[in-house]
Amino acid sequence: GKYILTQHDIFNCNLLKAASVTQKQMNLVKLHEQSKKNLEEEIQNYKDEAQKQRKIIFQLEKERDRYINEASDLTQKVGESFLKDTLDFVIQF
């Protein structure tokens, strides 16, 4: 015989459609949450890397300053030594 759709059948069909749409939306939400988590982890990695770079820069700047001071001290000592040698030489004559 001919199949007649009852109100109950239509209700069940609509319920299935609604469940399917809900499942798709839930999957999208999960996907977005995973993307958000991945991006947050990536941002944290960049922050950590930037922090390491800042520490390295700080150390290099300290080293640079130390070398500048050492070079300055050395230049002064060489200058003083040269001046002393010159004075000794002049005094000899």
C-alpha positions as a printed NumPy array, in Angstrom:
array([[  0.   ,   0.   ,   0.   ],
       [  0.758,   3.587,  -0.11 ],
       [  2.994,   4.946,   2.661],
       [  1.414,   7.831,   4.529],
       [  3.625,  10.222,   6.514],
       [  2.191,  10.701,   9.942],
       [  2.855,  13.689,  12.13 ],
       [  5.042,  11.382,  14.187],
       [  7.164,  10.506,  11.129],
       [  7.578,  14.177,  10.222],
       [  8.538,  14.962,  13.83 ],
       [ 11.144,  12.171,  13.818],
       [ 12.539,  13.376,  10.498],
       [ 12.834,  16.973,  11.776],
       [ 14.423,  15.681,  14.981],
       [ 17.081,  13.819,  12.966],
       [ 17.777,  16.919,  10.851],
       [ 18.083,  19.041,  13.998],
       [ 20.404,  16.471,  15.597],
       [ 22.553,  16.451,  12.465],
       [ 22.796,  20.263,  12.42 ],
       [ 23.59 ,  20.303,  16.154],
       [ 26.339,  17.695,  15.644],
       [ 27.869,  19.75 ,  12.821],
       [ 27.799,  22.874,  15.011],
       [ 29.407,  20.978,  17.888],
       [ 32.131,  19.728,  15.533],
       [ 32.752,  23.31 ,  14.384],
       [ 32.968,  24.515,  17.977],
       [ 35.509,  21.755,  18.772],
       [ 37.507,  22.707,  15.686],
       [ 37.524,  26.395,  16.686],
       [ 38.534,  25.538,  20.253],
       [ 41.43 ,  23.413,  18.945],
       [ 42.526,  26.227,  16.609],
       [ 42.358,  28.712,  19.497],
       [ 44.435,  26.405,  21.697],
       [ 47.03 ,  25.937,  18.934],
       [ 47.289,  29.694,  18.362],
       [ 47.634,  30.372,  22.108],
       [ 50.462,  27.797,  22.308],
       [ 52.148,  29.372,  19.286],
       [ 51.887,  32.851,  20.844],
       [ 53.372,  31.529,  24.101],
       [ 56.262,  29.968,  22.146],
       [ 56.931,  33.316,  20.449],
       [ 56.839,  35.085,  23.839],
       [ 59.295,  32.547,  25.31 ],
       [ 61.579,  32.925,  22.29 ],
       [ 61.456,  36.726,  22.563],
       [ 62.363,  36.467,  26.268],
       [ 65.386,  34.254,  25.416],
       [ 66.468,  36.726,  22.71 ],
       [ 66.222,  39.617,  25.206],
       [ 68.46 ,  37.714,  27.661],
       [ 71.012,  37.011,  24.911],
       [ 70.995,  40.686,  23.837],
       [ 71.479,  41.76 ,  27.466],
       [ 74.467,  39.381,  27.854],
       [ 76.006,  40.591,  24.574],
       [ 75.603,  44.225,  25.617],
       [ 77.29 ,  43.473,  28.968],
       [ 80.166,  41.753,  27.13 ],
       [ 80.474,  44.683,  24.683],
       [ 80.668,  47.156,  27.59 ],
       [ 83.304,  45.01 ,  29.306],
       [ 85.426,  44.903,  26.128],
       [ 85.058,  48.674,  25.655],
       [ 86.233,  49.253,  29.244],
       [ 89.142,  46.804,  28.847],
       [ 90.183,  48.464,  25.585],
       [ 89.94 ,  51.888,  27.225],
       [ 92.066,  50.721,  30.185],
       [ 94.617,  49.189,  27.817],
       [ 94.774,  52.355,  25.702],
       [ 95.329,  54.395,  28.869],
       [ 98.079,  52.035,  30.117],
       [ 99.814,  52.03 ,  26.715],
       [ 99.564,  55.835,  26.638],
       [100.986,  56.158,  30.155],
       [103.771,  53.691,  29.352],
       [104.608,  55.536,  26.142],
       [104.626,  58.864,  27.999],
       [106.873,  57.432,  30.748],
       [109.296,  55.901,  28.208],
       [109.392,  59.195,  26.292],
       [110.074,  61.167,  29.482],
       [112.811,  58.692,  30.556],
       [114.378,  58.99 ,  27.098],
       [114.262,  62.806,  27.204],
       [115.698,  62.898,  30.738],
       [118.629,  60.684,  29.664],
       [119.769,  63.315,  27.171]])
